[in-house]
Amino acid sequence: MKTIMKIIINMKGIIKRVMTTKVKIKFNCVVIASMVLIGASLNSCSKVLDLTPQDAISEDAVWTDPALTQVFVNQIYRESVLTFKDAGYSWGAQTDELYSNFNWCNENEYVLGQATPDNQSSSFPLNYSSTINFWSTLYSTIQKTNIFFQNIEKVDTTGAAADISNMKGEVHFLRALCYFELLKRFGGVPLITKVYTSADKTFTEARASWDETRDYILSEITAAIALLPKAYASSSDNGKATIGACLALKSRLLLYAASPAYNPTNDRSRWQAAADAAKAVIDLGQYALYGEASDQSLNKVFLDPFNSEVIFARVFSGTSFEDRYNTVFRDLSQMVIMAIVPIMSWSKWLKLSK
C-alpha cells in the first residue's frame, strides 16, 4: 500500500512537472512571438522614420551622385556670377554724376564723406547688396568651392569621369572669378583654400598682397583651362565656364595689373601679357562681332541669347527681377541735367547748369 501511495505521489509530481513545463513552453512561445512582433514593428517604424526627405538632399547623396554634384556646382554659379541685385546700385550715386533720392545702399554716406565699414550694408527692403556685402557673399561662395574640392574625389567616376573633370574646371574658374571680384574692390585679400567649420577656434589667414592675390587667381585660371572645353555641344550647357571665359578673365586681370595703379613703373611687359591673353580669346575662333545690320546690332545683341559676342553669361531659367534696374534710374546731379524736349537736338539733350 505504501508502495502504491509513493507511485501515486510520484505520478502527481511527474504530472505537475509536465504541466509546469507545458506552461513554460507556452509562455516562452508567447514571449518569443511577442519579441518577433515587436521587432517587426520597430523595423517597420524604422523604415517609416528613415524615409528620404522630399525637400532636401543629404550631403552624402551630393558626393555620391554626379548629377547632384552638378547641382551643387550650379549653386556656386548662382552666387559667384554677380548681377545687379548682388552688386547693388550705389556706385553711380557715389560720384558727382548722380545724386540719390533714396539712399537704399547708403550712398549719402559716400557723398557726405561719412562712409565707414559699419554703415555699408543695404537698407533696401529687398536687401540689395552694397559694397561691404560683396565680402561676405563672395567668401561664402569661396567656402562652397573649397567644400567641392574637399569632397569631389568621393564621387563615383563610373561613366561620369568626363563630367567630373569638367566640374573641377568649372569650380577652379568660379573660385578665380570670386577672388577677382574681391581683388577689384579690396585689393589683396586672405586666400582661403581650406574648409573652415565651427570647430575652428582661430582664423589665421593673413591678408595677401595684391600681386599674391593676382598670382593665385592666375593659377586657378591655368588649372581651369586644362580641364575645360572650348565650347559645349548642347545648348543646355550655355552659361558654363569655357576656355574662352578663362582667357577673358585672365586678360581683364592682367589689364588691371598693367594699369598705373599697380604698375607705377609702366612695365610694358605687363601690357603685352594682357594683350596676349586677349588675342588668345580671339584666336580660339569661337567668338565674332554680331552679324546683324549695323543699325540694328546694338539692340539685337541683347535680344539674341548666346549670340557670337557672348563669352560668358549668367543664365536665368525664366523672367527675373535681377537686372531690371541695371541702368541709370537716379536723378542726375545739378551739374548735368538731361532735358527731354519736344524738338530733339543734341544741344538741347544735354544742358549744363550755370
Coordinates of C-alpha atoms in Angstrom, one line a residue:
M1 CA 0.0 0.0 0.0
K2 CA 2.8 2.4 0.9
T3 CA 4.4 1.5 -2.4
I4 CA 1.2 2.3 -4.3
M5 CA 0.9 5.6 -2.5
K6 CA 4.5 6.5 -3.4
I7 CA 3.8 5.7 -7.0
I8 CA 0.7 7.9 -6.9
I9 CA 2.6 10.7 -5.3
N10 CA 5.4 10.4 -7.8
M11 CA 2.9 10.3 -10.6
K12 CA 1.4 13.6 -9.3
G13 CA 4.9 15.1 -9.2
I14 CA 5.5 14.0 -12.7
I15 CA 2.2 15.3 -13.9
K16 CA 2.8 18.6 -12.1
R17 CA 6.3 19.0 -13.7
V18 CA 4.9 18.1 -17.1
M19 CA 2.1 20.7 -16.7
T20 CA 4.6 23.3 -15.5
T21 CA 6.8 22.5 -18.4
K22 CA 3.9 23.0 -20.8
V23 CA 3.1 26.3 -19.2
K24 CA 6.7 27.4 -19.5
I25 CA 6.9 26.2 -23.1
K26 CA 3.6 28.1 -23.9
F27 CA 4.9 31.2 -22.0
N28 CA 8.2 31.1 -23.8
C29 CA 6.4 30.7 -27.2
V30 CA 4.3 33.8 -26.3
V31 CA 7.4 35.8 -25.3
I32 CA 9.2 34.8 -28.5
A33 CA 6.2 35.6 -30.6
S34 CA 5.9 39.0 -28.9
M35 CA 9.5 39.8 -29.4
V36 CA 9.2 38.9 -33.1
L37 CA 6.2 41.2 -33.4
I38 CA 7.9 44.0 -31.5
G39 CA 11.0 43.6 -33.7
A40 CA 8.9 43.7 -36.8
S41 CA 7.1 46.7 -35.5
L42 CA 10.3 48.5 -34.7
N43 CA 11.7 47.6 -38.1
S44 CA 8.6 49.0 -39.7
C45 CA 8.8 52.2 -37.7
S46 CA 12.4 52.5 -38.5
K47 CA 11.6 52.3 -42.2
V48 CA 8.9 55.0 -41.8
L49 CA 11.3 57.2 -39.9
D50 CA 14.2 56.6 -42.3
L51 CA 12.3 57.9 -45.4
T52 CA 14.4 60.3 -47.6
P53 CA 13.2 63.9 -47.2
Q54 CA 11.5 65.2 -50.3
D55 CA 12.5 68.8 -49.8
A56 CA 16.2 68.3 -49.0
I57 CA 19.2 66.3 -50.2
S58 CA 21.7 64.8 -47.8
E59 CA 25.4 65.7 -48.0
D60 CA 26.3 62.1 -48.6
A61 CA 24.0 61.9 -51.6
V62 CA 25.6 65.0 -53.1
W63 CA 29.0 63.4 -53.1
T64 CA 27.7 60.1 -54.4
D65 CA 25.6 61.1 -57.4
P66 CA 27.5 63.1 -60.1
A67 CA 24.1 64.7 -61.1
L68 CA 23.6 66.1 -57.6
T69 CA 27.2 67.2 -57.5
Q70 CA 26.5 69.2 -60.7
V71 CA 23.5 70.8 -58.8
F72 CA 25.9 71.9 -56.1
V73 CA 28.2 73.4 -58.8
N74 CA 25.2 75.2 -60.3
Q75 CA 24.6 76.9 -56.9
I76 CA 28.2 78.2 -57.0
Y77 CA 27.5 79.7 -60.4
R78 CA 24.4 81.4 -59.0
E79 CA 26.4 83.0 -56.2
S80 CA 29.7 83.9 -57.9
V81 CA 28.3 85.4 -61.1
L82 CA 27.1 88.7 -59.7
T83 CA 24.1 90.5 -61.0
F84 CA 22.5 93.9 -60.3
K85 CA 20.8 92.5 -57.1
D86 CA 24.1 91.2 -55.8
A87 CA 26.2 94.2 -56.8
G88 CA 23.9 96.9 -55.7
Y89 CA 23.5 100.3 -57.5
S90 CA 25.3 102.6 -55.2
W91 CA 28.4 103.3 -57.4
G92 CA 26.9 106.0 -59.7
A93 CA 25.3 107.8 -56.8
Q94 CA 28.6 107.9 -55.1
T95 CA 30.0 110.1 -57.9
D96 CA 29.4 113.7 -58.9
E97 CA 27.3 112.5 -61.9
L98 CA 24.2 111.5 -59.8
Y99 CA 22.6 112.1 -56.5
S100 CA 20.5 109.6 -54.7
N101 CA 16.9 110.4 -53.7
F102 CA 16.6 107.0 -51.9
N103 CA 19.8 106.2 -50.1
W104 CA 18.9 102.5 -50.3
C105 CA 22.5 101.5 -50.2
N106 CA 23.8 104.3 -48.0
E107 CA 25.0 106.3 -51.0
N108 CA 24.6 109.6 -49.0
E109 CA 27.4 108.5 -46.6
Y110 CA 29.8 108.5 -49.5
V111 CA 28.7 111.8 -50.8
L112 CA 29.0 113.4 -47.3
G113 CA 32.3 111.7 -46.6
Q114 CA 30.8 109.7 -43.8
A115 CA 31.3 106.2 -45.2
T116 CA 32.7 103.6 -42.7
P117 CA 32.9 99.8 -42.8
D118 CA 30.0 99.8 -40.3
N119 CA 27.4 101.6 -42.5
Q120 CA 27.8 99.9 -45.8
S121 CA 25.1 97.3 -45.6
S122 CA 22.0 97.7 -47.7
S123 CA 18.9 99.2 -46.1
F124 CA 16.7 98.4 -49.0
P125 CA 13.8 96.0 -48.2
L126 CA 14.9 93.5 -50.8
N127 CA 18.4 93.5 -49.3
Y128 CA 20.2 94.6 -52.4
S129 CA 23.9 94.5 -51.7
S130 CA 26.2 97.4 -51.1
T131 CA 29.9 97.5 -51.1
I132 CA 30.6 95.6 -47.9
N133 CA 28.1 92.8 -48.8
F134 CA 30.5 91.7 -51.5
W135 CA 32.9 90.5 -48.9
S136 CA 30.6 88.1 -47.1
T137 CA 28.8 86.9 -50.2
L138 CA 32.0 86.1 -52.1
Y139 CA 33.7 84.4 -49.2
S140 CA 30.6 82.3 -48.6
T141 CA 30.8 81.2 -52.2
I142 CA 34.6 80.5 -51.9
Q143 CA 33.7 78.3 -48.9
K144 CA 31.5 76.2 -51.2
T145 CA 34.3 75.9 -53.8
N146 CA 36.6 74.6 -51.1
I147 CA 33.9 72.1 -49.9
F148 CA 33.7 70.9 -53.5
F149 CA 37.4 70.2 -53.8
Q150 CA 37.4 68.6 -50.3
N151 CA 34.7 66.1 -51.4
I152 CA 34.9 65.7 -55.2
E153 CA 37.2 62.6 -55.0
K154 CA 34.4 60.7 -53.2
V155 CA 32.1 60.8 -56.2
D156 CA 31.9 57.6 -58.2
T157 CA 33.5 58.3 -61.6
T158 CA 32.0 55.3 -63.3
G159 CA 30.6 56.6 -66.6
A160 CA 31.0 60.2 -65.4
A161 CA 34.7 60.8 -65.4
A162 CA 34.5 63.4 -68.1
D163 CA 31.7 65.3 -66.3
I164 CA 33.6 65.3 -63.0
S165 CA 36.7 66.5 -64.7
N166 CA 34.7 69.3 -66.3
M167 CA 33.1 70.2 -63.0
K168 CA 36.6 70.6 -61.4
G169 CA 37.5 73.0 -64.2
E170 CA 34.3 75.0 -63.7
V171 CA 34.9 75.4 -59.9
H172 CA 38.5 76.4 -60.5
F173 CA 37.2 79.1 -62.8
L174 CA 34.5 80.2 -60.4
R175 CA 36.9 80.4 -57.5
A176 CA 39.2 82.6 -59.6
L177 CA 36.2 84.7 -60.5
C178 CA 35.3 85.2 -56.8
Y179 CA 38.8 86.3 -55.9
F180 CA 38.9 88.6 -59.0
E181 CA 35.7 90.3 -57.8
L182 CA 37.3 90.7 -54.3
L183 CA 40.6 92.0 -55.8
K184 CA 38.8 94.7 -57.8
R185 CA 37.1 96.1 -54.7
F186 CA 39.5 95.4 -51.8
G187 CA 43.0 94.8 -53.3
G188 CA 44.9 91.9 -51.7
V189 CA 42.7 89.6 -49.6
P190 CA 43.1 86.5 -47.4
L191 CA 43.5 83.5 -49.7
I192 CA 41.2 80.8 -48.2
T193 CA 41.8 77.3 -49.7
K194 CA 40.5 75.1 -46.9
V195 CA 37.1 74.5 -45.4
Y196 CA 36.5 76.3 -42.2
T197 CA 33.9 74.9 -39.7
S198 CA 32.5 75.9 -36.4
A199 CA 35.2 73.7 -34.8
D200 CA 37.9 76.0 -35.9
K201 CA 38.6 78.3 -33.0
T202 CA 41.0 80.6 -34.7
F203 CA 41.3 82.2 -38.0
T204 CA 44.9 82.7 -39.0
E205 CA 44.8 83.6 -42.7
A206 CA 46.8 86.8 -43.3
R207 CA 45.9 89.2 -46.0
A208 CA 47.8 88.5 -49.2
S209 CA 49.3 91.3 -51.2
W210 CA 47.8 92.5 -54.5
D211 CA 50.4 90.6 -56.5
E212 CA 49.9 87.4 -54.4
T213 CA 46.2 87.5 -55.0
R214 CA 46.7 88.1 -58.7
D215 CA 49.1 85.2 -58.9
Y216 CA 46.7 82.9 -57.1
I217 CA 43.9 83.8 -59.5
L218 CA 46.1 83.1 -62.5
S219 CA 47.0 79.7 -61.0
E220 CA 43.3 78.9 -60.7
I221 CA 42.6 80.1 -64.3
T222 CA 45.5 77.9 -65.5
A223 CA 44.1 74.9 -63.7
A224 CA 40.6 75.6 -65.2
I225 CA 41.9 75.9 -68.8
A226 CA 43.5 72.4 -68.6
L227 CA 40.1 70.9 -67.7
L228 CA 37.5 72.9 -69.7
P229 CA 36.4 72.7 -73.4
K230 CA 36.3 75.5 -75.9
A231 CA 32.6 75.0 -76.3
Y232 CA 29.8 72.7 -75.4
A233 CA 27.8 70.6 -77.8
S234 CA 24.4 71.1 -76.1
S235 CA 22.7 74.4 -75.6
S236 CA 21.6 73.1 -72.2
D237 CA 25.2 73.8 -71.1
N238 CA 25.0 77.5 -72.1
G239 CA 26.4 79.6 -69.2
K240 CA 29.1 77.1 -68.2
A241 CA 32.7 78.1 -68.0
T242 CA 34.8 77.5 -71.1
I243 CA 38.4 78.1 -72.1
G244 CA 37.3 81.4 -73.6
A245 CA 35.8 82.6 -70.4
C246 CA 39.0 81.7 -68.6
L247 CA 41.2 83.6 -71.1
A248 CA 38.9 86.6 -71.0
L249 CA 39.1 86.7 -67.2
K250 CA 42.8 86.4 -67.4
S251 CA 43.0 89.2 -69.9
R252 CA 40.9 91.5 -67.7
L253 CA 43.0 90.6 -64.6
L254 CA 46.3 91.3 -66.5
L255 CA 44.9 94.6 -67.8
Y256 CA 44.3 95.7 -64.3
A257 CA 47.8 94.6 -63.3
A258 CA 49.3 96.7 -66.1
S259 CA 47.4 99.8 -65.2
P260 CA 49.2 102.7 -63.5
A261 CA 47.6 101.9 -60.2
Y262 CA 49.5 98.6 -60.0
N263 CA 52.3 99.2 -62.5
P264 CA 53.8 102.5 -61.4
T265 CA 57.0 101.9 -63.5
N266 CA 54.9 101.3 -66.6
D267 CA 56.4 97.9 -67.2
R268 CA 55.5 97.3 -70.8
S269 CA 55.7 93.5 -70.5
R270 CA 52.6 93.7 -68.3
W271 CA 50.6 95.4 -71.1
Q272 CA 51.9 92.8 -73.5
A273 CA 50.8 90.0 -71.3
A274 CA 47.3 91.5 -71.2
A275 CA 47.2 91.9 -74.9
D276 CA 48.4 88.3 -75.5
A277 CA 45.6 87.0 -73.3
A278 CA 43.0 89.0 -75.2
K279 CA 44.5 87.8 -78.5
A280 CA 44.2 84.2 -77.3
V281 CA 40.5 84.7 -76.9
I282 CA 40.2 85.9 -80.4
D283 CA 42.4 83.1 -81.8
L284 CA 40.1 80.5 -80.3
G285 CA 37.7 81.1 -83.2
Q286 CA 34.7 80.8 -81.0
Y287 CA 33.5 84.4 -81.0
A288 CA 32.8 87.2 -83.5
L289 CA 31.1 90.5 -83.7
Y290 CA 27.3 90.2 -84.1
G291 CA 26.4 89.9 -87.7
E292 CA 23.2 91.9 -87.9
A293 CA 23.0 95.1 -89.8
S294 CA 25.0 97.9 -88.2
D295 CA 21.9 100.0 -87.4
Q296 CA 20.3 97.1 -85.5
S297 CA 23.3 95.3 -83.9
L298 CA 23.3 97.3 -80.7
N299 CA 19.8 96.3 -79.7
K300 CA 19.7 92.9 -81.3
V301 CA 22.8 91.8 -79.5
F302 CA 20.8 92.0 -76.2
L303 CA 17.8 90.1 -77.6
D304 CA 19.6 87.1 -79.2
P305 CA 20.7 84.9 -76.2
F306 CA 24.2 83.5 -76.5
N307 CA 25.0 85.1 -79.8
S308 CA 28.5 85.1 -81.2
E309 CA 29.6 88.0 -79.0
V310 CA 28.8 86.3 -75.7
I311 CA 31.9 84.8 -74.0
F312 CA 30.4 84.1 -70.6
A313 CA 27.0 85.0 -69.1
R314 CA 24.7 84.0 -66.3
V315 CA 21.7 82.0 -67.3
F316 CA 18.2 82.6 -65.9
S317 CA 15.5 79.9 -66.1
G318 CA 12.7 82.5 -66.5
T319 CA 11.7 86.1 -66.2
S320 CA 13.9 87.6 -63.5
F321 CA 13.9 90.8 -61.4
E322 CA 17.7 90.6 -61.1
D323 CA 18.7 93.2 -63.6
R324 CA 15.7 95.3 -64.2
Y325 CA 17.3 98.4 -62.6
N326 CA 20.7 97.9 -64.2
T327 CA 20.5 101.3 -65.9
V328 CA 20.7 105.0 -64.8
F329 CA 17.5 105.5 -62.9
R330 CA 18.6 108.0 -60.3
D331 CA 18.3 111.7 -60.8
L332 CA 21.2 113.5 -62.3
S333 CA 23.1 116.0 -60.2
Q334 CA 22.6 119.7 -60.8
M335 CA 25.8 119.8 -62.7
V336 CA 24.4 117.7 -65.5
I337 CA 20.7 117.9 -66.4
M338 CA 19.1 115.8 -69.1
A339 CA 16.1 117.5 -70.6
I340 CA 13.8 115.6 -72.9
V341 CA 12.2 118.2 -75.1
P342 CA 9.7 118.0 -78.0
I343 CA 12.3 119.1 -80.5
M344 CA 15.1 116.7 -80.1
S345 CA 18.6 118.1 -80.7
W346 CA 21.9 117.3 -79.1
S347 CA 22.3 120.9 -78.0
K348 CA 19.1 120.6 -76.0
W349 CA 19.5 117.0 -74.9
L350 CA 22.5 117.7 -72.7
K351 CA 22.3 121.0 -70.9
L352 CA 24.9 122.2 -68.4
S353 CA 23.7 124.2 -65.5
K354 CA 25.2 127.6 -64.8

